[in-house]
Amino acid sequence: MASNVLVIRTRIQILTGIRWRPTEPQILFVLLFTVYFVAACYLTLVANVIYGDAWSRVEIAYRILSSRDPHLAAIGFIWGPLPEIPLLPLVALKALWPQLVTSSLAGGIVSSLCMAGGAVQLRGFVADAGLSRPFVWMLTAAFALNPVILMYGANGMSEAMLLLFLLSATRSLARWLRDDSLNSLILTGVFLALAYLTRYESLGAAASVTAAVALVSYVRVRRAGGQLWAVANDVLLVAAPWAFAFVVWAAASWIITGQPFEQLTSGYGNSAQVGSIYVNRTRVPTGYTAWSWTLVRLMLSQLLLLAPALPLVPLYKVGRLSRSAISLAVAAVACIGGAVAFIVAAQVAGELAHPLRYLIGVVPLAVALAGACIAANQSRQHQEGRRAAAGLSVACALTLFVALPTSAFAMLDATTDPWSFTSNRSIVSSAPDNALGGHLNWSNERKIAADLDAMHLPKGAVLVDDFLGFPIVVSSGDPTQFVITSDRDFETVVADPKGLGVRYILVPVPDVLGSLDAINRQYPGFYASGGGFASLVNEYPATGVNDTTFRLFRIN
Amino acid sequence: MAAQVESVLGDDNALEQSVRWLRDNAPEMSAYRTLTHGQICILAGFVAAIAVGLVANARVTIVVLNLLVTALYVAAFAYKLLLARRALMHPPLVTVSDEEAMSLPDGDLPMYTVLVAAYREAGVIGRTIKAIDALDYPRDRIEVLLLLEEDDAATLAAAEAARPPAYMQVIRVPRAQPLTKPKACNYGLQFARGQLVTIYDAEDRPESLQLRRAVAAFRRLHWSVACLQARLEYHNPKQNLITRLFTAEYLTWFSLLLPALADRGGPVPLGGTSMHVKRIVVEAVGSWDPYNVTEDADLGIRLQRMGYRTAILNSVTYEEANSDFVNWVKQRSRWYKGYLQTWLVHMRHPALLRKQLGTEAFAAFTLTVGATPLIAFLNPIFWALTILWFGTRANFIQPIFPPSVYYAGMFCMVFGNFIVIYLNAIAIRATGRPELLGAVLLSPLYWVMMSVAAVKAFIQLMVAPYFWEKTTHGLEPATGATGTGSVQFHSQAPEHGRGLGASNRPDREAAAVGQ
């Protein structure tokens, strides 16, 4: 195996003429990035399947730079800021490659980089646990080739970035547990802080990691007869970065918007969306109530389809649990398990919706636990039953691959992935014209943008809330014609559109999400009648899966 | 009775040499003039540009200035974090084991000169002599020169009364301006016979094997390593909050940042005491600058510019941490003033400096030596901005500056404070002193003190640049213990390391109290 890698390295050197000796992780990264990037291009450019949340983040980056009122605070405080940051330089290159923005490809590039990085870290912590090379490659493949991982590496959603930071934190935490290396403890803290700024559910990971560090540090200090101050010190080192990120982000939000926790209080935030869904239940057929057995059954089925090997892994362990094995298992459960547990708890309590992607963490979790099991088995190499142990390890690794078809099934099934199954099906469906999507996706928003561009309107002539109107803004060639939510004078303009130069207003149909639209909230019934001061110009009915029906009004 | 040394050359000539040599032969390296003509022009031009900018477009000018200062803050703190991480990954201390130090045969050891500069230390000089006497080195190969000012009758009398052993000599330094420690050291150096030279202050307690370790280290390292700086620590950390904070800061500097700087080839501002140098090298580079109040920082940079290197020796000298607020401010303002002097002197020819130090060390020089007093000076401005912001927000008055100025100021404050606390937390954990955690969390208070010192430093730099603020020693009740051995640096366990149940307490060996 080593000679194969050497051959690859030498060939790359000859081909490129560069005296660069790539390491295994580097080769893996480039390979996976290529795979995910090609998938991203296929998704967005060929199949025209663009995930709304991903495109929304691209629009956020776009509006920071190119909107009518470009300013950094346009990043918004409802969701974490970190996914938008790497989008900024990519979005700035729109002139060179428009599809970066108009097809959300910038998001795809970032998620490809993140998921490839995450896979490298997974390979890292599996290798750190002492697994032999064949097992390392098998486990990495079980993760990287999983259809869910492939999809979310390609589609630009923030799951990829979250996994990157959680897997990095797992790796450094495992190192600290094994070697007591102060440097690894600091890195764990930093990665948790970055994970927090990506997705808030990582608070669960942060809490469980801090608790684990406190416990392990306490045990160590007591055994060595040291001072308890050392435990407090360790806890500070791992918790201070994410606590700092939490406080600073809440403070920035409070200073700029007046609300420290927009996720919970904003009209667009999670609480509002969840409340809306559970009240209106028209857009997505949920039919689940909090704390109900049907909800728990749904989540179990999602979990088991994503990671069928998870409950089976302990059965393959025959060896003594070595230090490396325990370190990896504890780190994975604390980091990834903590985030997943937070999600599950929130879902069962009815505070969070339940798309399949929220549970994506169980895929690497199963791989990590399998790695721990194999590491434990390998410690039996010098005792009897070596062959049995090796056989069981291979069986364990192969079981992980069962997740590939089951995850694919989960993504295509209406029950397990109600939010995205239609988009996913449209990729594999052979009928391009069917109502499930394909080229029909986002077509009405793009048409709206084209129609407005043709009118050559002046700056600030069209009022639209980019909560749902973002596809229009990014598809337009002239984003400054829009007055959007992030503009600092948005509220003033909504209160008095005619007096402030607006000529047209775009409103979405007031359904589950559309009812959260700022104009629908300010002028109830506007969608039906124009509020008495505007007249209907055109209606653009939704055609694709994720589209929203819009109506264009002209102010009288 | 200690012998009085008569200089062969005559006192006047030795004195003149110690004051004027650097200033006459290498004026570019001397802090005799704080600013050169060129620097004054640049400074004036900068001030004029700001004035013009304020008149033309005040908002833009303020925003630009703000951006520059924020960038400096972020760069300085990020660099410190980087250094800390490097120190953790590859602990770059030069460690000499006790066995290795003791195994050097006495006949093999070179002659060592120990300079002890003391001014108005009548109450302490007795203890000083005892502490130096505790050094483990053959008495026929060490000479200790107690450098006392000739008009300091009290200390001279106390030194005589303490009956120092024969290898310790009192040298009366004739009174001459500038009244500084480096001038005294330059004077004493001319009577030195040793191959290696080191300096101790009056309150220092070096660990007994330090000289031997230095000899062993010099032999092991490349010849270009001309200087070894030992780690300085405080023996009275628990006296009060100030000493705790001071100890934590010293731990961060001497265990993390300074070794990492030395390891990276960065400029190594030396610590004022316990720097062991090769005598021919220190004489060749012009000895100490008598006009610089942090002469050792200056020497460290100058050594590096001349192509020599400094390493950090894993051996501890215990000093007394200032426990009194006023005393602390005096000492710290001297350090900041000296850092500013050092920065201004060596930045006279930036292109040459960059060539001599290398690009990273050149940047590090500004970010550590130059930025430290500057940031401490700017902090109160950011505090004022923050208070102003809260005030105007509460009163619904339009803010005077654009919002970005307030936000940047607040970010600098918050981020800077956080990094300082975090760095200190790393250092105390790495060196096995987690009991200082309580004080570390109060580091922002320490910042307030540093800012007071910085303002004083800036003022003194303009008004009295060579004035040496004397630090009062002996504020701590006397104890009998001397320094313990080298400290195990807990940062990275060896490969396949100690695991979940391992000890995380450093090994400490108690050394016997000296005779």
Tab-separated table of N, CA, C and O in Angstrom, chain A residues 192-268:
chain	number	residue	atom	x	y	z
A	192	LEU	N	-14.747	24.159	18.747
A	192	LEU	CA	-16.112	24.272	19.266
A	192	LEU	C	-16.651	25.680	19.069
A	192	LEU	O	-17.833	25.857	18.757
A	193	ALA	N	-15.777	26.673	19.252
A	193	ALA	CA	-16.216	28.047	19.034
A	193	ALA	C	-16.610	28.245	17.573
A	193	ALA	O	-17.636	28.852	17.260
A	194	LEU	N	-15.796	27.717	16.668
A	194	LEU	CA	-16.115	27.848	15.249
A	194	LEU	C	-17.399	27.103	14.914
A	194	LEU	O	-18.207	27.562	14.106
A	195	ALA	N	-17.589	25.935	15.537
A	195	ALA	CA	-18.818	25.186	15.288
A	195	ALA	C	-20.027	25.977	15.763
A	195	ALA	O	-21.065	25.989	15.104
A	196	TYR	N	-19.891	26.663	16.891
A	196	TYR	CA	-21.004	27.464	17.387
A	196	TYR	C	-21.374	28.551	16.395
A	196	TYR	O	-22.547	28.829	16.144
A	197	LEU	N	-20.357	29.198	15.838
A	197	LEU	CA	-20.639	30.283	14.903
A	197	LEU	C	-21.161	29.769	13.566
A	197	LEU	O	-21.560	30.551	12.710
A	198	THR	N	-21.110	28.447	13.373
A	198	THR	CA	-21.658	27.880	12.144
A	198	THR	C	-23.116	27.495	12.339
A	198	THR	O	-23.985	27.910	11.583
A	199	ARG	N	-23.355	26.665	13.362
A	199	ARG	CA	-24.714	26.222	13.635
A	199	ARG	C	-24.907	26.161	15.142
A	199	ARG	O	-24.061	25.641	15.853
A	200	TYR	N	-26.046	26.656	15.600
A	200	TYR	CA	-26.220	26.793	17.036
A	200	TYR	C	-26.378	25.457	17.763
A	200	TYR	O	-26.153	25.394	18.960
A	201	GLU	N	-26.761	24.416	17.057
A	201	GLU	CA	-26.952	23.144	17.771
A	201	GLU	C	-25.639	22.601	18.313
A	201	GLU	O	-25.628	21.698	19.139
A	202	SER	N	-24.520	23.171	17.856
A	202	SER	CA	-23.251	22.717	18.412
A	202	SER	C	-23.116	23.092	19.877
A	202	SER	O	-22.179	22.673	20.538
A	203	LEU	N	-24.036	23.890	20.400
A	203	LEU	CA	-24.025	24.145	21.845
A	203	LEU	C	-24.130	22.832	22.605
A	203	LEU	O	-23.552	22.684	23.689
A	204	GLY	N	-24.896	21.887	22.055
A	204	GLY	CA	-24.988	20.587	22.694
A	204	GLY	C	-23.631	19.920	22.766
A	204	GLY	O	-23.237	19.358	23.791
A	205	ALA	N	-22.886	19.996	21.651
A	205	ALA	CA	-21.541	19.422	21.631
A	205	ALA	C	-20.650	20.151	22.631
A	205	ALA	O	-19.898	19.532	23.383
A	206	ALA	N	-20.750	21.486	22.646
A	206	ALA	CA	-19.890	22.262	23.549
A	206	ALA	C	-20.151	21.870	24.996
A	206	ALA	O	-19.222	21.673	25.782
A	207	ALA	N	-21.417	21.748	25.346
A	207	ALA	CA	-21.747	21.402	26.734
A	207	ALA	C	-21.223	20.022	27.087
A	207	ALA	O	-20.605	19.829	28.149
A	208	SER	N	-21.463	19.034	26.210
A	208	SER	CA	-21.047	17.684	26.575
A	208	SER	C	-19.529	17.561	26.576
A	208	SER	O	-18.960	16.853	27.407
A	209	VAL	N	-18.840	18.260	25.666
A	209	VAL	CA	-17.374	18.200	25.674
A	209	VAL	C	-16.827	18.832	26.948
A	209	VAL	O	-15.908	18.296	27.579
A	210	THR	N	-17.398	19.976	27.330
A	210	THR	CA	-16.919	20.622	28.559
A	210	THR	C	-17.110	19.700	29.753
A	210	THR	O	-16.227	19.565	30.608
A	211	ALA	N	-18.273	19.041	29.807
A	211	ALA	CA	-18.515	18.122	30.918
A	211	ALA	C	-17.510	16.978	30.888
A	211	ALA	O	-16.965	16.580	31.933
A	212	ALA	N	-17.243	16.437	29.703
A	212	ALA	CA	-16.298	15.329	29.598
A	212	ALA	C	-14.904	15.760	30.040
A	212	ALA	O	-14.211	15.040	30.768
A	213	VAL	N	-14.491	16.952	29.606
A	213	VAL	CA	-13.169	17.442	29.987
A	213	VAL	C	-13.092	17.618	31.499
A	213	VAL	O	-12.104	17.247	32.138
A	214	ALA	N	-14.164	18.176	32.075
A	214	ALA	CA	-14.156	18.375	33.528
A	214	ALA	C	-14.001	17.049	34.244
A	214	ALA	O	-13.184	16.914	35.177
A	215	LEU	N	-14.759	16.065	33.811
A	215	LEU	CA	-14.732	14.764	34.470
A	215	LEU	C	-13.356	14.113	34.356
A	215	LEU	O	-12.761	13.672	35.353
A	216	VAL	N	-12.851	14.042	33.132
A	216	VAL	CA	-11.574	13.361	32.916
A	216	VAL	C	-10.452	14.097	33.640
A	216	VAL	O	-9.572	13.498	34.257
A	217	SER	N	-10.488	15.424	33.574
A	217	SER	CA	-9.451	16.199	34.246
A	217	SER	C	-9.497	15.959	35.746
A	217	SER	O	-8.466	15.825	36.404
A	218	TYR	N	-10.719	15.890	36.292
A	218	TYR	CA	-10.864	15.644	37.722
A	218	TYR	C	-10.243	14.309	38.103
A	218	TYR	O	-9.487	14.203	39.074
A	219	VAL	N	-10.558	13.281	37.315
A	219	VAL	CA	-10.009	11.956	37.602
A	219	VAL	C	-8.480	11.997	37.564
A	219	VAL	O	-7.795	11.484	38.442
A	220	ARG	N	-7.941	12.635	36.544
A	220	ARG	CA	-6.479	12.697	36.412
A	220	ARG	C	-5.843	13.422	37.579
A	220	ARG	O	-4.838	12.980	38.138
A	221	VAL	N	-6.445	14.575	37.912
A	221	VAL	CA	-5.838	15.390	38.970
A	221	VAL	C	-5.899	14.666	40.304
A	221	VAL	O	-4.941	14.669	41.082
A	222	ARG	N	-7.021	14.012	40.556
A	222	ARG	CA	-7.134	13.303	41.830
A	222	ARG	C	-6.111	12.175	41.924
A	222	ARG	O	-5.501	11.953	42.953
A	223	ARG	N	-5.951	11.463	40.797
A	223	ARG	CA	-4.996	10.350	40.821
A	223	ARG	C	-3.583	10.836	41.071
A	223	ARG	O	-2.783	10.168	41.701
A	224	ALA	N	-3.288	12.037	40.518
A	224	ALA	CA	-1.924	12.542	40.667
A	224	ALA	C	-1.748	13.367	41.924
A	224	ALA	O	-0.644	13.803	42.228
A	225	GLY	N	-2.836	13.585	42.629
A	225	GLY	CA	-2.730	14.362	43.855
A	225	GLY	C	-2.491	15.837	43.623
A	225	GLY	O	-1.930	16.522	44.464
A	226	GLY	N	-2.919	16.332	42.477
A	226	GLY	CA	-2.704	17.753	42.179
A	226	GLY	C	-3.830	18.609	42.730
A	226	GLY	O	-4.668	18.161	43.500
A	227	GLN	N	-3.812	19.859	42.304
A	227	GLN	CA	-4.803	20.781	42.830
A	227	GLN	C	-6.051	20.775	41.954
A	227	GLN	O	-5.978	20.579	40.757
A	228	LEU	N	-7.179	21.051	42.591
A	228	LEU	CA	-8.418	21.115	41.820
A	228	LEU	C	-8.444	22.324	40.897
A	228	LEU	O	-9.228	22.373	39.959
A	229	TRP	N	-7.595	23.302	41.189
A	229	TRP	CA	-7.501	24.447	40.288
A	229	TRP	C	-7.186	23.992	38.862
A	229	TRP	O	-7.601	24.606	37.891
A	230	ALA	N	-6.422	22.911	38.761
A	230	ALA	CA	-6.043	22.428	37.425
A	230	ALA	C	-7.273	22.016	36.634
A	230	ALA	O	-7.337	22.202	35.415
A	231	VAL	N	-8.275	21.473	37.342
A	231	VAL	CA	-9.498	21.079	36.646
A	231	VAL	C	-10.214	22.318	36.110
A	231	VAL	O	-10.640	22.371	34.959
A	232	ALA	N	-10.311	23.329	36.987
A	232	ALA	CA	-10.952	24.573	36.547
A	232	ALA	C	-10.200	25.159	35.365
A	232	ALA	O	-10.797	25.685	34.423
A	233	ASN	N	-8.886	25.061	35.417
A	233	ASN	CA	-8.058	25.596	34.339
A	233	ASN	C	-8.346	24.881	33.024
A	233	ASN	O	-8.526	25.502	31.973
A	234	ASP	N	-8.415	23.551	33.085
A	234	ASP	CA	-8.700	22.797	31.862
A	234	ASP	C	-10.077	23.150	31.312
A	234	ASP	O	-10.260	23.307	30.109
A	235	VAL	N	-11.045	23.256	32.213
A	235	VAL	CA	-12.397	23.595	31.761
A	235	VAL	C	-12.400	24.967	31.102
A	235	VAL	O	-13.020	25.179	30.060
A	236	LEU	N	-11.676	25.897	31.697
A	236	LEU	CA	-11.605	27.237	31.109
A	236	LEU	C	-11.009	27.188	29.721
A	236	LEU	O	-11.499	27.807	28.781
A	237	LEU	N	-9.940	26.423	29.562
A	237	LEU	CA	-9.256	26.395	28.269
A	237	LEU	C	-10.145	25.842	27.170
A	237	LEU	O	-10.079	26.278	26.030
A	238	VAL	N	-11.002	24.851	27.510
A	238	VAL	CA	-11.835	24.278	26.451
A	238	VAL	C	-13.121	25.070	26.260
A	238	VAL	O	-13.668	25.117	25.151
A	239	ALA	N	-13.606	25.688	27.332
A	239	ALA	CA	-14.911	26.346	27.234
A	239	ALA	C	-14.826	27.826	26.885
A	239	ALA	O	-15.758	28.380	26.303
A	240	ALA	N	-13.718	28.483	27.252
A	240	ALA	CA	-13.651	29.932	27.049
A	240	ALA	C	-13.840	30.352	25.596
A	240	ALA	O	-14.547	31.323	25.337
A	241	PRO	N	-13.247	29.673	24.616
A	241	PRO	CA	-13.469	30.144	23.244
A	241	PRO	C	-14.925	30.123	22.822
A	241	PRO	O	-15.424	31.111	22.274
A	242	TRP	N	-15.648	29.018	23.111
A	242	TRP	CA	-17.024	29.022	22.633
A	242	TRP	C	-17.908	29.926	23.476
A	242	TRP	O	-18.839	30.553	22.949
A	243	ALA	N	-17.602	30.029	24.774
A	243	ALA	CA	-18.360	30.967	25.589
A	243	ALA	C	-18.142	32.393	25.085
A	243	ALA	O	-19.084	33.198	25.001
A	244	PHE	N	-16.902	32.699	24.718
A	244	PHE	CA	-16.591	34.019	24.192
A	244	PHE	C	-17.344	34.259	22.890
A	244	PHE	O	-17.943	35.314	22.682
A	245	ALA	N	-17.333	33.246	22.006
A	245	ALA	CA	-18.052	33.386	20.737
A	245	ALA	C	-19.539	33.626	20.997
A	245	ALA	O	-20.174	34.471	20.358
A	246	PHE	N	-20.081	32.886	21.942
A	246	PHE	CA	-21.494	33.021	22.282
A	246	PHE	C	-21.804	34.446	22.738
A	246	PHE	O	-22.732	35.098	22.247
A	247	VAL	N	-21.007	34.927	23.687
A	247	VAL	CA	-21.268	36.250	24.259
A	247	VAL	C	-21.068	37.342	23.207
A	247	VAL	O	-21.891	38.242	23.067
A	248	VAL	N	-19.979	37.259	22.458
A	248	VAL	CA	-19.692	38.312	21.488
A	248	VAL	C	-20.766	38.352	20.402
A	248	VAL	O	-21.226	39.422	20.002
A	249	TRP	N	-21.198	37.161	19.944
A	249	TRP	CA	-22.210	37.138	18.886
A	249	TRP	C	-23.535	37.682	19.409
A	249	TRP	O	-24.205	38.462	18.735
A	250	ALA	N	-23.907	37.277	20.618
A	250	ALA	CA	-25.149	37.796	21.195
A	250	ALA	C	-25.042	39.306	21.402
A	250	ALA	O	-26.004	40.054	21.153
A	251	ALA	N	-23.871	39.771	21.853
A	251	ALA	CA	-23.691	41.204	22.088
A	251	ALA	C	-23.760	41.974	20.778
A	251	ALA	O	-24.405	43.029	20.688
A	252	ALA	N	-23.108	41.436	19.739
A	252	ALA	CA	-23.150	42.125	18.444
A	252	ALA	C	-24.589	42.198	17.942
A	252	ALA	O	-25.033	43.227	17.433
A	253	SER	N	-25.298	41.082	18.110
A	253	SER	CA	-26.685	41.067	17.671
A	253	SER	C	-27.505	42.087	18.449
A	253	SER	O	-28.315	42.827	17.885
A	254	TRP	N	-27.274	42.154	19.742
A	254	TRP	CA	-28.029	43.071	20.587
A	254	TRP	C	-27.723	44.512	20.209
A	254	TRP	O	-28.616	45.352	20.154
A	255	ILE	N	-26.432	44.786	19.952
A	255	ILE	CA	-26.054	46.155	19.626
A	255	ILE	C	-26.659	46.587	18.307
A	255	ILE	O	-27.146	47.705	18.159
A	256	ILE	N	-26.639	45.691	17.332
A	256	ILE	CA	-27.037	46.116	15.991
A	256	ILE	C	-28.534	45.968	15.768
A	256	ILE	O	-29.157	46.799	15.121
A	257	THR	N	-29.148	44.910	16.286
A	257	THR	CA	-30.570	44.741	16.023
A	257	THR	C	-31.424	44.988	17.247
A	257	THR	O	-32.635	45.067	17.141
A	258	GLY	N	-30.823	45.056	18.412
A	258	GLY	CA	-31.596	45.252	19.625
A	258	GLY	C	-32.058	43.960	20.267
A	258	GLY	O	-32.642	43.968	21.336
A	259	GLN	N	-31.786	42.828	19.624
A	259	GLN	CA	-32.191	41.548	20.177
A	259	GLN	C	-30.963	40.657	20.280
A	259	GLN	O	-30.291	40.448	19.290
A	260	PRO	N	-30.673	40.103	21.457
A	260	PRO	CA	-29.483	39.259	21.536
A	260	PRO	C	-29.655	37.879	20.904
A	260	PRO	O	-28.684	37.303	20.433
A	261	PHE	N	-30.838	37.371	20.885
A	261	PHE	CA	-31.006	36.001	20.394
A	261	PHE	C	-32.047	35.966	19.285
A	261	PHE	O	-33.176	35.528	19.476
A	262	GLU	N	-31.650	36.449	18.127
A	262	GLU	CA	-32.547	36.544	16.998
A	262	GLU	C	-33.111	35.204	16.578
A	262	GLU	O	-34.211	35.121	16.058
A	263	GLN	N	-32.317	34.160	16.815
A	263	GLN	CA	-32.775	32.825	16.429
A	263	GLN	C	-34.125	32.534	17.068
A	263	GLN	O	-34.985	31.907	16.486
A	264	LEU	N	-34.263	33.025	18.316
A	264	LEU	CA	-35.484	32.711	19.043
A	264	LEU	C	-36.557	33.777	18.900
A	264	LEU	O	-37.734	33.484	18.900
A	265	THR	N	-36.118	35.038	18.798
A	265	THR	CA	-37.106	36.118	18.877
A	265	THR	C	-37.494	36.700	17.529
A	265	THR	O	-38.536	37.311	17.392
A	266	SER	N	-36.647	36.522	16.528
A	266	SER	CA	-36.941	37.175	15.263
A	266	SER	C	-38.187	36.603	14.618
A	266	SER	O	-38.537	35.442	14.816
A	267	GLY	N	-38.806	37.390	13.847
A	267	GLY	CA	-39.984	36.936	13.111
A	267	GLY	C	-39.652	35.877	12.080
A	267	GLY	O	-40.542	35.160	11.621
A	268	TYR	N	-38.383	35.765	11.706
A	268	TYR	CA	-38.010	34.755	10.726
A	268	TYR	C	-37.289	33.578	11.348
A	268	TYR	O	-36.969	32.629	10.686
